[in-house]
Amino acid sequence: MAKTTLAYTCSNCGASHKKWAGRCETCGEWNSIQEEAPLAAGPKGKTLGANKGRKIPLGDLSTVDAPLPRGLSGIQELDRVLGGGLVPSSAILVGGDPGIGKSTLLLQAAASFARNGQKAIYISGEEASSQIRMRAQRLELTDAPVRLATETNLRDILTTLEEERPDIAIIDSIQTMWSDHVDSAPGSVSQVRATAHELTTFAKRRGVSVILVGHVTKEGQIAGPRVVEHMVDTVLYFEGERGHQFRILRAVKNRYGPADEIGVFEMTGMGLQQVTNPSALFLGERDNPAAGSIVFAGIEGSRPLLVEIQALVAQSSLATPRRAVVGWDSARLSMILAVLESRCGISFAGLDVYLNIAGGLRISEPAADLAVAAALISARQDRALPKDTVVFGEISLSGALRPISQAENRLKEATKLGFSNAYAPSRMKLASESGMNVQKIEDIAQFVENCFGTIEQ
Ligand code: TYD
Ligand code: MG
Protein backbone atom coordinates (compact mmCIF):
# COMPACT_ATOMS: atom_id res chain seq x y z
CA MET A 1 0.00 0.00 0.00
CA ALA A 2 1.31 3.42 -0.86
CA LYS A 3 2.31 5.46 2.16
CA THR A 4 0.29 8.68 2.41
CA THR A 5 2.51 11.61 3.14
CA LEU A 6 0.89 14.78 4.30
CA ALA A 7 1.80 18.05 2.67
CA TYR A 8 2.25 21.28 4.58
CA THR A 9 1.38 24.45 2.73
CA CYS A 10 1.69 28.10 3.71
CA SER A 11 -1.70 29.75 3.38
CA ASN A 12 -0.13 33.15 2.88
CA CYS A 13 2.24 32.48 -0.02
CA GLY A 14 1.40 28.92 -1.05
CA ALA A 15 4.90 27.53 -0.49
CA SER A 16 4.96 23.85 0.43
CA HIS A 17 7.08 22.46 3.25
CA LYS A 18 8.17 18.96 4.24
CA LYS A 19 7.14 19.40 7.85
CA TRP A 20 5.15 21.76 9.99
CA ALA A 21 6.84 24.86 11.36
CA GLY A 22 5.66 27.90 13.27
CA ARG A 23 6.91 30.27 10.62
CA CYS A 24 7.00 30.03 6.84
CA GLU A 25 10.60 30.36 5.68
CA THR A 26 9.53 31.62 2.26
CA CYS A 27 7.37 34.60 3.23
CA GLY A 28 8.20 34.97 6.92
CA GLU A 29 4.57 34.78 8.05
CA TRP A 30 3.89 33.21 11.47
CA ASN A 31 1.32 30.49 12.07
CA SER A 32 0.37 30.21 8.42
CA ILE A 33 1.43 26.61 7.68
CA GLN A 34 -1.49 24.21 7.37
CA GLU A 35 -1.75 20.50 6.81
CA GLU A 36 -3.19 19.75 3.38
CA ALA A 37 -4.20 16.66 1.48
CA PRO A 38 -1.24 15.68 -0.69
CA LEU A 39 -1.30 16.58 -4.37
CA ALA A 40 -2.03 13.73 -6.76
CA ALA A 41 1.11 11.76 -7.54
CA GLY A 42 0.92 12.40 -11.30
CA PRO A 43 1.00 9.78 -14.05
CA LYS A 44 2.44 6.33 -13.32
CA GLY A 45 5.92 5.54 -14.55
CA LYS A 46 8.85 7.88 -14.86
CA THR A 47 8.27 9.20 -18.36
CA LEU A 48 5.24 9.66 -20.56
CA GLY A 49 6.32 6.49 -22.37
CA ALA A 50 5.87 5.46 -25.96
CA ASN A 51 2.27 6.63 -26.31
CA LYS A 52 2.34 9.51 -28.71
CA GLY A 53 0.63 12.80 -27.96
CA ARG A 54 -1.14 15.08 -30.37
CA LYS A 55 1.04 17.31 -32.59
CA ILE A 56 0.40 20.91 -31.69
CA PRO A 57 0.50 23.63 -34.36
CA LEU A 58 3.48 25.98 -34.06
CA GLY A 59 3.36 29.62 -35.07
CA ASP A 60 6.01 32.24 -35.78
CA LEU A 61 6.70 35.63 -34.29
CA SER A 62 5.85 37.70 -37.34
CA THR A 63 2.12 36.95 -37.41
CA VAL A 64 0.17 40.12 -36.71
CA ASP A 65 -2.84 39.58 -34.47
CA ALA A 66 -5.65 42.10 -34.44
CA PRO A 67 -5.36 44.20 -31.27
CA LEU A 68 -7.77 43.02 -28.62
CA PRO A 69 -10.74 45.34 -28.26
CA ARG A 70 -10.86 46.40 -24.63
CA GLY A 71 -14.07 46.76 -22.71
CA LEU A 72 -14.36 50.14 -21.06
CA SER A 73 -16.19 50.38 -17.77
CA GLY A 74 -16.60 54.13 -17.97
CA ILE A 75 -15.03 54.39 -14.50
CA GLN A 76 -11.86 56.05 -15.75
CA GLU A 77 -9.74 55.30 -12.70
CA LEU A 78 -10.56 51.58 -13.02
CA ASP A 79 -9.96 51.52 -16.78
CA ARG A 80 -6.59 53.17 -16.29
CA VAL A 81 -5.48 50.63 -13.68
CA LEU A 82 -6.52 47.83 -16.02
CA GLY A 83 -4.15 49.31 -18.62
CA GLY A 84 -6.84 51.02 -20.72
CA GLY A 85 -9.88 48.81 -20.22
CA LEU A 86 -10.69 45.18 -19.72
CA VAL A 87 -9.07 42.67 -22.10
CA PRO A 88 -11.47 39.92 -23.23
CA SER A 89 -10.75 36.47 -21.78
CA SER A 90 -8.44 37.86 -19.11
CA ALA A 91 -8.42 36.78 -15.50
CA ILE A 92 -8.14 39.52 -12.90
CA LEU A 93 -7.61 39.24 -9.18
CA VAL A 94 -8.81 42.07 -6.94
CA GLY A 95 -7.29 41.68 -3.48
CA GLY A 96 -7.70 43.71 -0.33
CA ASP A 97 -8.58 43.68 3.35
CA PRO A 98 -12.12 42.69 4.27
CA GLY A 99 -14.41 45.71 4.31
CA ILE A 100 -12.19 47.94 2.19
CA GLY A 101 -14.73 48.14 -0.66
CA LYS A 102 -14.01 45.34 -3.14
CA SER A 103 -17.63 44.25 -3.46
CA THR A 104 -18.77 47.86 -3.72
CA LEU A 105 -16.31 48.68 -6.51
CA LEU A 106 -17.04 45.50 -8.45
CA LEU A 107 -20.78 45.97 -8.24
CA GLN A 108 -20.32 49.51 -9.55
CA ALA A 109 -18.00 48.20 -12.27
CA ALA A 110 -20.43 45.44 -13.24
CA ALA A 111 -23.23 47.99 -13.51
CA SER A 112 -21.03 50.29 -15.59
CA PHE A 113 -19.98 47.51 -17.96
CA ALA A 114 -23.60 46.39 -18.28
CA ARG A 115 -24.79 49.90 -19.06
CA ASN A 116 -22.10 50.06 -21.77
CA GLY A 117 -23.71 47.07 -23.46
CA GLN A 118 -21.59 44.24 -22.06
CA LYS A 119 -23.16 41.21 -20.48
CA ALA A 120 -22.11 41.10 -16.83
CA ILE A 121 -22.76 38.39 -14.25
CA TYR A 122 -22.05 38.88 -10.55
CA ILE A 123 -21.78 35.72 -8.46
CA SER A 124 -21.46 36.13 -4.72
CA GLY A 125 -20.57 33.42 -2.28
CA GLU A 126 -20.73 35.73 0.69
CA GLU A 127 -23.85 37.81 0.51
CA ALA A 128 -27.46 36.97 -0.21
CA SER A 129 -28.94 38.38 -3.41
CA SER A 130 -31.19 40.60 -1.30
CA GLN A 131 -28.15 42.14 0.38
CA ILE A 132 -26.56 42.84 -2.99
CA ARG A 133 -29.81 44.35 -4.26
CA MET A 134 -29.96 46.55 -1.18
CA ARG A 135 -26.48 47.82 -1.91
CA ALA A 136 -27.42 48.36 -5.55
CA GLN A 137 -30.41 50.44 -4.44
CA ARG A 138 -28.22 52.54 -2.21
CA LEU A 139 -25.79 53.08 -5.08
CA GLU A 140 -28.65 53.75 -7.51
CA LEU A 141 -27.57 50.96 -9.83
CA THR A 142 -30.81 48.98 -9.94
CA ASP A 143 -31.50 49.95 -13.56
CA ALA A 144 -28.27 48.31 -14.82
CA PRO A 145 -28.85 44.91 -16.50
CA VAL A 146 -26.45 42.96 -14.24
CA ARG A 147 -27.36 39.30 -13.64
CA LEU A 148 -26.98 38.18 -10.03
CA ALA A 149 -26.54 34.82 -8.33
CA THR A 150 -25.53 33.46 -4.95
CA GLU A 151 -23.55 30.25 -5.29
CA THR A 152 -20.37 28.62 -4.04
CA ASN A 153 -20.31 25.36 -5.98
CA LEU A 154 -17.84 25.80 -8.82
CA ARG A 155 -19.36 23.09 -10.98
CA ASP A 156 -22.72 24.89 -10.97
CA ILE A 157 -21.08 28.24 -11.57
CA LEU A 158 -19.13 26.97 -14.58
CA THR A 159 -22.24 25.33 -16.05
CA THR A 160 -24.13 28.60 -15.65
CA LEU A 161 -21.36 30.67 -17.21
CA GLU A 162 -21.01 28.17 -20.03
CA GLU A 163 -24.68 28.63 -20.90
CA GLU A 164 -24.95 32.34 -20.34
CA ARG A 165 -21.61 33.23 -21.99
CA PRO A 166 -21.27 36.68 -20.39
CA ASP A 167 -18.53 39.15 -21.30
CA ILE A 168 -17.62 39.62 -17.67
CA ALA A 169 -18.08 37.32 -14.70
CA ILE A 170 -17.33 38.55 -11.18
CA ILE A 171 -16.67 35.92 -8.52
CA ASP A 172 -16.92 37.32 -4.98
CA SER A 173 -14.86 35.80 -3.35
CA ILE A 174 -12.48 33.05 -4.41
CA GLN A 175 -12.13 31.91 -0.78
CA THR A 176 -15.80 30.92 -0.59
CA MET A 177 -15.82 28.81 -3.76
CA TRP A 178 -15.34 25.07 -3.68
CA SER A 179 -14.73 22.47 -6.29
CA ASP A 180 -16.09 18.97 -5.58
CA HIS A 181 -13.04 17.15 -6.91
CA VAL A 182 -10.78 18.64 -4.24
CA ASP A 183 -11.16 17.07 -0.85
CA SER A 184 -10.66 20.01 1.47
CA ALA A 185 -12.58 22.90 2.95
CA PRO A 186 -13.39 26.09 1.01
CA GLY A 187 -10.70 28.66 1.62
CA SER A 188 -7.88 26.13 1.98
CA VAL A 189 -4.87 26.51 -0.26
CA SER A 190 -5.78 23.50 -2.42
CA GLN A 191 -9.39 24.66 -2.90
CA VAL A 192 -8.43 28.24 -3.69
CA ARG A 193 -5.78 27.07 -6.14
CA ALA A 194 -8.05 24.57 -7.82
CA THR A 195 -11.04 26.91 -8.19
CA ALA A 196 -8.88 29.79 -9.41
CA HIS A 197 -7.23 27.49 -11.92
CA GLU A 198 -10.59 26.25 -13.22
CA LEU A 199 -11.93 29.79 -13.52
CA THR A 200 -8.85 31.17 -15.30
CA THR A 201 -8.78 28.31 -17.81
CA PHE A 202 -12.50 28.84 -18.35
CA ALA A 203 -11.79 32.52 -19.04
CA LYS A 204 -9.18 31.67 -21.69
CA ARG A 205 -11.24 28.93 -23.28
CA ARG A 206 -14.53 30.75 -23.52
CA GLY A 207 -13.45 34.36 -23.99
CA VAL A 208 -15.05 35.52 -20.74
CA SER A 209 -13.25 38.05 -18.55
CA VAL A 210 -13.26 36.70 -15.03
CA ILE A 211 -12.71 38.98 -12.04
CA LEU A 212 -11.87 37.16 -8.81
CA VAL A 213 -12.15 38.82 -5.43
CA GLY A 214 -9.59 37.72 -2.83
CA HIS A 215 -9.59 38.74 0.81
CA VAL A 216 -6.25 39.46 2.39
CA THR A 217 -6.40 37.23 5.45
CA LYS A 218 -4.65 37.60 8.74
CA GLU A 219 -5.16 34.16 10.23
CA GLY A 220 -3.59 31.09 8.64
CA GLN A 221 -6.76 28.99 8.14
CA ILE A 222 -7.75 30.76 4.96
CA ALA A 223 -5.54 31.08 1.91
CA GLY A 224 -4.70 34.61 0.87
CA PRO A 225 -4.83 36.08 -2.64
CA ARG A 226 -1.07 35.66 -3.10
CA VAL A 227 -1.66 31.97 -3.64
CA VAL A 228 -3.33 32.68 -7.00
CA GLU A 229 -1.32 35.70 -8.16
CA HIS A 230 0.74 33.67 -10.62
CA MET A 231 -2.32 32.20 -12.34
CA VAL A 232 -4.08 35.39 -13.33
CA ASP A 233 -3.18 38.05 -15.91
CA THR A 234 -3.73 41.07 -13.73
CA VAL A 235 -3.44 41.54 -9.98
CA LEU A 236 -5.02 44.62 -8.44
CA TYR A 237 -4.81 45.43 -4.76
CA PHE A 238 -7.08 47.76 -2.88
CA GLU A 239 -5.07 49.81 -0.39
CA GLY A 240 -5.97 52.44 2.13
CA GLU A 241 -6.55 52.77 5.83
CA ARG A 242 -10.07 51.84 6.81
CA GLY A 243 -10.48 55.09 8.78
CA HIS A 244 -9.56 57.19 5.73
CA GLN A 245 -12.05 57.79 3.00
CA PHE A 246 -9.44 57.34 0.22
CA ARG A 247 -8.97 53.99 -1.46
CA ILE A 248 -6.17 53.23 -3.86
CA LEU A 249 -6.46 50.50 -6.45
CA ARG A 250 -2.95 49.47 -7.48
CA ALA A 251 -1.93 47.20 -10.35
CA VAL A 252 0.73 44.93 -8.89
CA LYS A 253 0.98 42.75 -11.99
CA ASN A 254 -0.51 43.37 -15.40
CA ARG A 255 0.13 41.36 -18.56
CA TYR A 256 -1.79 43.93 -20.59
CA GLY A 257 -0.63 47.25 -19.19
CA PRO A 258 1.85 49.00 -16.92
CA ALA A 259 2.21 47.65 -13.40
CA ASP A 260 2.22 50.09 -10.49
CA GLU A 261 -0.53 52.17 -12.04
CA ILE A 262 -2.95 53.47 -9.44
CA GLY A 263 -6.57 54.55 -9.42
CA VAL A 264 -7.77 56.78 -6.61
CA PHE A 265 -11.27 56.51 -5.15
CA GLU A 266 -13.09 58.07 -2.27
CA MET A 267 -15.55 56.04 -0.17
CA THR A 268 -18.70 58.08 0.17
CA GLY A 269 -22.28 57.42 1.22
CA MET A 270 -22.91 56.72 -2.47
CA GLY A 271 -20.21 54.09 -2.89
CA LEU A 272 -16.77 54.66 -4.37
CA GLN A 273 -16.38 57.88 -6.30
CA GLN A 274 -13.35 58.33 -8.51
CA VAL A 275 -10.90 61.09 -7.73
CA THR A 276 -9.58 62.57 -10.93
CA ASN A 277 -7.25 65.14 -9.38
CA PRO A 278 -5.58 63.18 -6.57
CA SER A 279 -2.73 65.62 -5.92
CA ALA A 280 -5.09 68.31 -4.69
CA LEU A 281 -6.77 65.74 -2.49
CA PHE A 282 -3.66 64.26 -0.90
CA LEU A 283 -2.30 67.71 -0.11
CA GLY A 284 -5.44 68.88 1.62
CA GLU A 285 -5.43 72.32 3.19
CA ARG A 286 -1.96 73.73 3.52
CA ASP A 287 -2.20 77.36 4.51
CA ASN A 288 0.38 77.39 7.26
CA PRO A 289 3.06 74.80 6.64
CA ALA A 290 3.89 73.03 9.88
CA ALA A 291 7.36 71.93 10.89
CA GLY A 292 7.92 68.34 9.81
CA SER A 293 5.57 68.54 6.85
CA ILE A 294 7.09 68.40 3.36
CA VAL A 295 5.48 68.07 -0.06
CA PHE A 296 6.97 65.29 -2.17
CA ALA A 297 6.54 65.42 -5.94
CA GLY A 298 6.10 61.74 -6.73
CA ILE A 299 5.11 59.52 -9.64
CA GLU A 300 2.60 56.72 -9.23
CA GLY A 301 2.40 54.56 -12.32
CA SER A 302 2.21 56.93 -15.26
CA ARG A 303 0.93 59.89 -13.34
CA PRO A 304 2.57 62.56 -11.17
CA LEU A 305 1.19 62.87 -7.67
CA LEU A 306 1.99 65.38 -4.93
CA VAL A 307 1.85 63.99 -1.41
CA GLU A 308 2.52 65.41 2.00
CA ILE A 309 5.12 63.62 4.09
CA GLN A 310 4.81 64.25 7.82
CA ALA A 311 7.40 63.61 10.50
CA LEU A 312 7.31 64.05 14.24
CA VAL A 313 10.37 63.87 16.44
CA ALA A 314 10.00 63.80 20.23
CA GLN A 315 12.14 63.09 23.30
CA SER A 316 11.99 59.40 24.02
CA SER A 317 11.41 57.84 27.40
CA LEU A 318 12.37 54.40 26.12
CA ALA A 319 15.77 52.72 26.15
CA THR A 320 15.32 51.95 22.45
CA PRO A 321 13.55 54.94 20.90
CA ARG A 322 10.49 54.30 18.77
CA ARG A 323 10.59 54.31 14.96
CA ALA A 324 7.00 54.23 13.71
CA VAL A 325 6.21 54.43 9.99
CA VAL A 326 2.90 54.54 8.16
CA GLY A 327 2.90 54.34 4.36
CA TRP A 328 6.64 53.94 3.83
CA ASP A 329 9.32 51.30 4.25
CA SER A 330 10.71 51.22 7.79
CA ALA A 331 14.08 49.80 6.66
CA ARG A 332 14.40 52.78 4.32
CA LEU A 333 13.66 55.15 7.23
CA SER A 334 16.48 53.57 9.25
CA MET A 335 18.77 54.08 6.28
CA ILE A 336 17.89 57.77 5.96
CA LEU A 337 18.41 58.25 9.72
CA ALA A 338 21.83 56.58 9.46
CA VAL A 339 22.84 58.72 6.48
CA LEU A 340 21.77 61.91 8.28
CA GLU A 341 23.78 60.88 11.31
CA SER A 342 26.98 59.88 9.55
CA ARG A 343 27.03 62.37 6.64
CA CYS A 344 25.58 65.46 8.30
CA GLY A 345 26.14 64.72 11.98
CA ILE A 346 22.42 65.07 12.72
CA SER A 347 21.68 62.51 15.40
CA PHE A 348 18.26 61.10 16.30
CA ALA A 349 19.57 59.08 19.25
CA GLY A 350 17.25 59.36 22.23
CA LEU A 351 14.45 60.69 20.02
CA ASP A 352 11.27 58.94 18.98
CA VAL A 353 10.65 59.28 15.22
CA TYR A 354 7.22 59.03 13.62
CA LEU A 355 6.76 59.18 9.85
CA ASN A 356 3.42 59.31 8.07
CA ILE A 357 2.32 59.64 4.45
CA ALA A 358 -0.83 61.76 4.50
CA GLY A 359 -4.09 60.46 3.09
CA GLY A 360 -3.36 56.74 3.61
CA LEU A 361 -1.14 56.45 0.53
CA ARG A 362 1.76 53.95 0.38
CA ILE A 363 4.91 55.18 -1.33
CA SER A 364 7.59 52.82 -2.56
CA GLU A 365 9.62 55.19 -4.74
CA PRO A 366 13.22 55.83 -3.61
CA ALA A 367 12.72 59.36 -4.98
CA ALA A 368 10.94 60.16 -1.71
CA ASP A 369 14.23 59.87 0.25
CA LEU A 370 15.07 63.57 0.13
CA ALA A 371 11.55 64.61 1.11
CA VAL A 372 11.64 62.20 4.07
CA ALA A 373 15.03 63.52 5.15
CA ALA A 374 13.71 67.07 4.86
CA ALA A 375 10.64 66.21 6.95
CA LEU A 376 12.81 64.59 9.63
CA ILE A 377 15.20 67.54 9.92
CA SER A 378 12.36 70.03 9.77
CA ALA A 379 10.62 68.21 12.64
CA ARG A 380 13.81 67.90 14.69
CA GLN A 381 14.65 71.59 14.24
CA ASP A 382 11.01 72.70 14.55
CA ARG A 383 11.41 74.75 11.38
CA ALA A 384 9.10 74.61 8.38
CA LEU A 385 10.18 75.00 4.75
CA PRO A 386 8.36 77.74 2.77
CA LYS A 387 4.90 76.53 1.82
CA ASP A 388 5.40 76.68 -1.96
CA THR A 389 8.27 74.14 -1.96
CA VAL A 390 8.38 70.60 -3.31
CA VAL A 391 11.24 68.14 -2.77
CA PHE A 392 12.36 64.96 -4.53
CA GLY A 393 15.53 62.89 -4.98
CA GLU A 394 17.06 59.57 -4.05
CA ILE A 395 19.78 59.54 -1.38
CA SER A 396 22.64 57.08 -1.72
CA LEU A 397 24.55 55.76 1.30
CA SER A 398 27.40 58.17 0.58
CA GLY A 399 24.96 61.04 1.06
CA ALA A 400 25.07 61.98 -2.63
CA LEU A 401 21.79 62.60 -4.44
CA ARG A 402 21.01 60.30 -7.31
CA PRO A 403 19.09 61.43 -10.39
CA ILE A 404 15.55 60.11 -10.68
CA SER A 405 13.06 59.57 -13.48
CA GLN A 406 10.40 61.90 -14.88
CA ALA A 407 11.63 65.05 -13.14
CA GLU A 408 9.84 67.25 -15.65
CA ASN A 409 6.47 65.62 -15.06
CA ARG A 410 6.92 66.11 -11.35
CA LEU A 411 7.76 69.78 -11.79
CA LYS A 412 4.88 70.32 -14.18
CA GLU A 413 2.39 68.90 -11.70
CA ALA A 414 3.86 71.03 -8.91
CA THR A 415 3.59 74.19 -11.05
CA LYS A 416 -0.01 73.33 -11.85
CA LEU A 417 -0.83 73.19 -8.15
CA GLY A 418 0.80 76.55 -7.40
CA PHE A 419 4.23 75.51 -6.13
CA SER A 420 7.17 77.65 -7.22
CA ASN A 421 10.28 76.20 -5.53
CA ALA A 422 11.79 72.76 -5.91
CA TYR A 423 14.78 70.94 -4.48
CA ALA A 424 16.03 68.30 -6.91
CA PRO A 425 19.21 66.25 -7.53
CA SER A 426 21.83 68.19 -9.50
CA ARG A 427 22.87 65.45 -11.92
CA MET A 428 19.67 65.63 -13.87
CA LYS A 429 18.89 67.09 -17.25
CA LEU A 430 15.85 69.32 -17.39
CA ALA A 431 15.04 70.11 -21.01
CA SER A 432 12.33 72.71 -20.71
CA GLU A 433 11.87 75.53 -18.28
CA SER A 434 8.93 74.70 -16.07
CA GLY A 435 8.55 78.17 -14.61
CA MET A 436 9.79 76.71 -11.34
CA ASN A 437 12.75 77.87 -9.32
CA VAL A 438 14.73 74.61 -9.14
CA GLN A 439 17.55 74.35 -6.59
CA LYS A 440 19.95 71.68 -7.75
CA ILE A 441 21.43 69.74 -4.88
CA GLU A 442 24.70 67.79 -4.97
CA ASP A 443 24.43 65.88 -1.68
CA ILE A 444 22.47 65.75 1.55
CA ALA A 445 24.96 67.94 3.45
CA GLN A 446 24.48 70.72 0.90
CA PHE A 447 20.71 70.36 1.15
CA VAL A 448 20.80 70.74 4.95
CA GLU A 449 23.08 73.77 4.63
CA ASN A 450 20.76 75.41 2.02
CA CYS A 451 17.50 74.77 3.83
CA PHE A 452 18.31 74.81 7.50
CA GLY A 453 21.74 76.45 7.81
CA THR A 454 24.16 75.13 10.43
CA ILE A 455 22.59 72.62 12.77
CA GLU A 456 23.72 72.26 16.35
CA GLN A 457 24.28 68.62 17.43
P1 TYD B 1 -17.43 46.15 0.86
O1 TYD B 1 -17.47 46.49 -0.57
O2 TYD B 1 -18.52 45.26 1.38
O3 TYD B 1 -16.04 45.53 1.29
P2 TYD B 1 -15.33 44.18 0.86
O4 TYD B 1 -16.13 43.56 -0.21
O5 TYD B 1 -13.95 44.59 0.42
O6 TYD B 1 -15.24 43.33 2.09
O7 TYD B 1 -17.38 47.53 1.64
C1 TYD B 1 -17.97 47.66 2.83
C2 TYD B 1 -17.66 48.99 3.47
O8 TYD B 1 -17.91 50.10 2.65
C3 TYD B 1 -18.56 49.09 4.64
O9 TYD B 1 -17.78 49.34 5.79
C4 TYD B 1 -19.49 50.21 4.34
C5 TYD B 1 -18.76 51.01 3.30
N1 TYD B 1 -19.68 51.62 2.33
C6 TYD B 1 -19.82 52.99 2.28
O10 TYD B 1 -19.21 53.72 3.06
N2 TYD B 1 -20.64 53.56 1.34
C7 TYD B 1 -21.34 52.81 0.46
O11 TYD B 1 -22.09 53.36 -0.38
C8 TYD B 1 -21.20 51.38 0.52
C9 TYD B 1 -21.96 50.51 -0.42
C10 TYD B 1 -20.35 50.83 1.45
MG1 MG C 1 -17.26 41.77 -0.07
PDB file of N, CA and C in Angstrom, residues 97-102 215 242 247 267:
ATOM      1  N   ASP A  97      -8.074  44.043   2.026  1.00  0.00           N
ATOM      2  CA  ASP A  97      -8.579  43.683   3.349  1.00  0.00           C
ATOM      3  C   ASP A  97     -10.097  43.573   3.314  1.00  0.00           C
ATOM      4  N   PRO A  98     -10.664  42.749   4.194  1.00  0.00           N
ATOM      5  CA  PRO A  98     -12.124  42.694   4.274  1.00  0.00           C
ATOM      6  C   PRO A  98     -12.688  44.061   4.635  1.00  0.00           C
ATOM      7  N   GLY A  99     -13.754  44.451   3.973  1.00  0.00           N
ATOM      8  CA  GLY A  99     -14.412  45.713   4.308  1.00  0.00           C
ATOM      9  C   GLY A  99     -13.807  46.937   3.654  1.00  0.00           C
ATOM     10  N   ILE A 100     -12.830  46.751   2.768  1.00  0.00           N
ATOM     11  CA  ILE A 100     -12.187  47.936   2.185  1.00  0.00           C
ATOM     12  C   ILE A 100     -12.998  48.482   1.007  1.00  0.00           C
ATOM     13  N   GLY A 101     -13.871  47.640   0.424  1.00  0.00           N
ATOM     14  CA  GLY A 101     -14.731  48.141  -0.655  1.00  0.00           C
ATOM     15  C   GLY A 101     -14.634  47.373  -1.958  1.00  0.00           C
ATOM     16  N   LYS A 102     -14.147  46.131  -1.905  1.00  0.00           N
ATOM     17  CA  LYS A 102     -14.013  45.341  -3.144  1.00  0.00           C
ATOM     18  C   LYS A 102     -15.376  45.051  -3.762  1.00  0.00           C
ATOM     19  N   HIS A 215      -9.807  38.006  -0.438  1.00  0.00           N
ATOM     20  CA  HIS A 215      -9.587  38.744   0.812  1.00  0.00           C
ATOM     21  C   HIS A 215      -8.166  38.536   1.278  1.00  0.00           C
ATOM     22  N   ARG A 242      -8.631  51.914   6.759  1.00  0.00           N
ATOM     23  CA  ARG A 242     -10.073  51.845   6.811  1.00  0.00           C
ATOM     24  C   ARG A 242     -10.682  53.144   7.345  1.00  0.00           C
ATOM     25  N   ARG A 247      -9.316  55.374  -1.137  1.00  0.00           N
ATOM     26  CA  ARG A 247      -8.967  53.990  -1.455  1.00  0.00           C
ATOM     27  C   ARG A 247      -8.118  54.023  -2.713  1.00  0.00           C
ATOM     28  N   MET A 267     -14.353  56.758  -0.643  1.00  0.00           N
ATOM     29  CA  MET A 267     -15.546  56.038  -0.169  1.00  0.00           C
ATOM     30  C   MET A 267     -16.537  57.060   0.368  1.00  0.00           C
TER      31      MET A 267
END
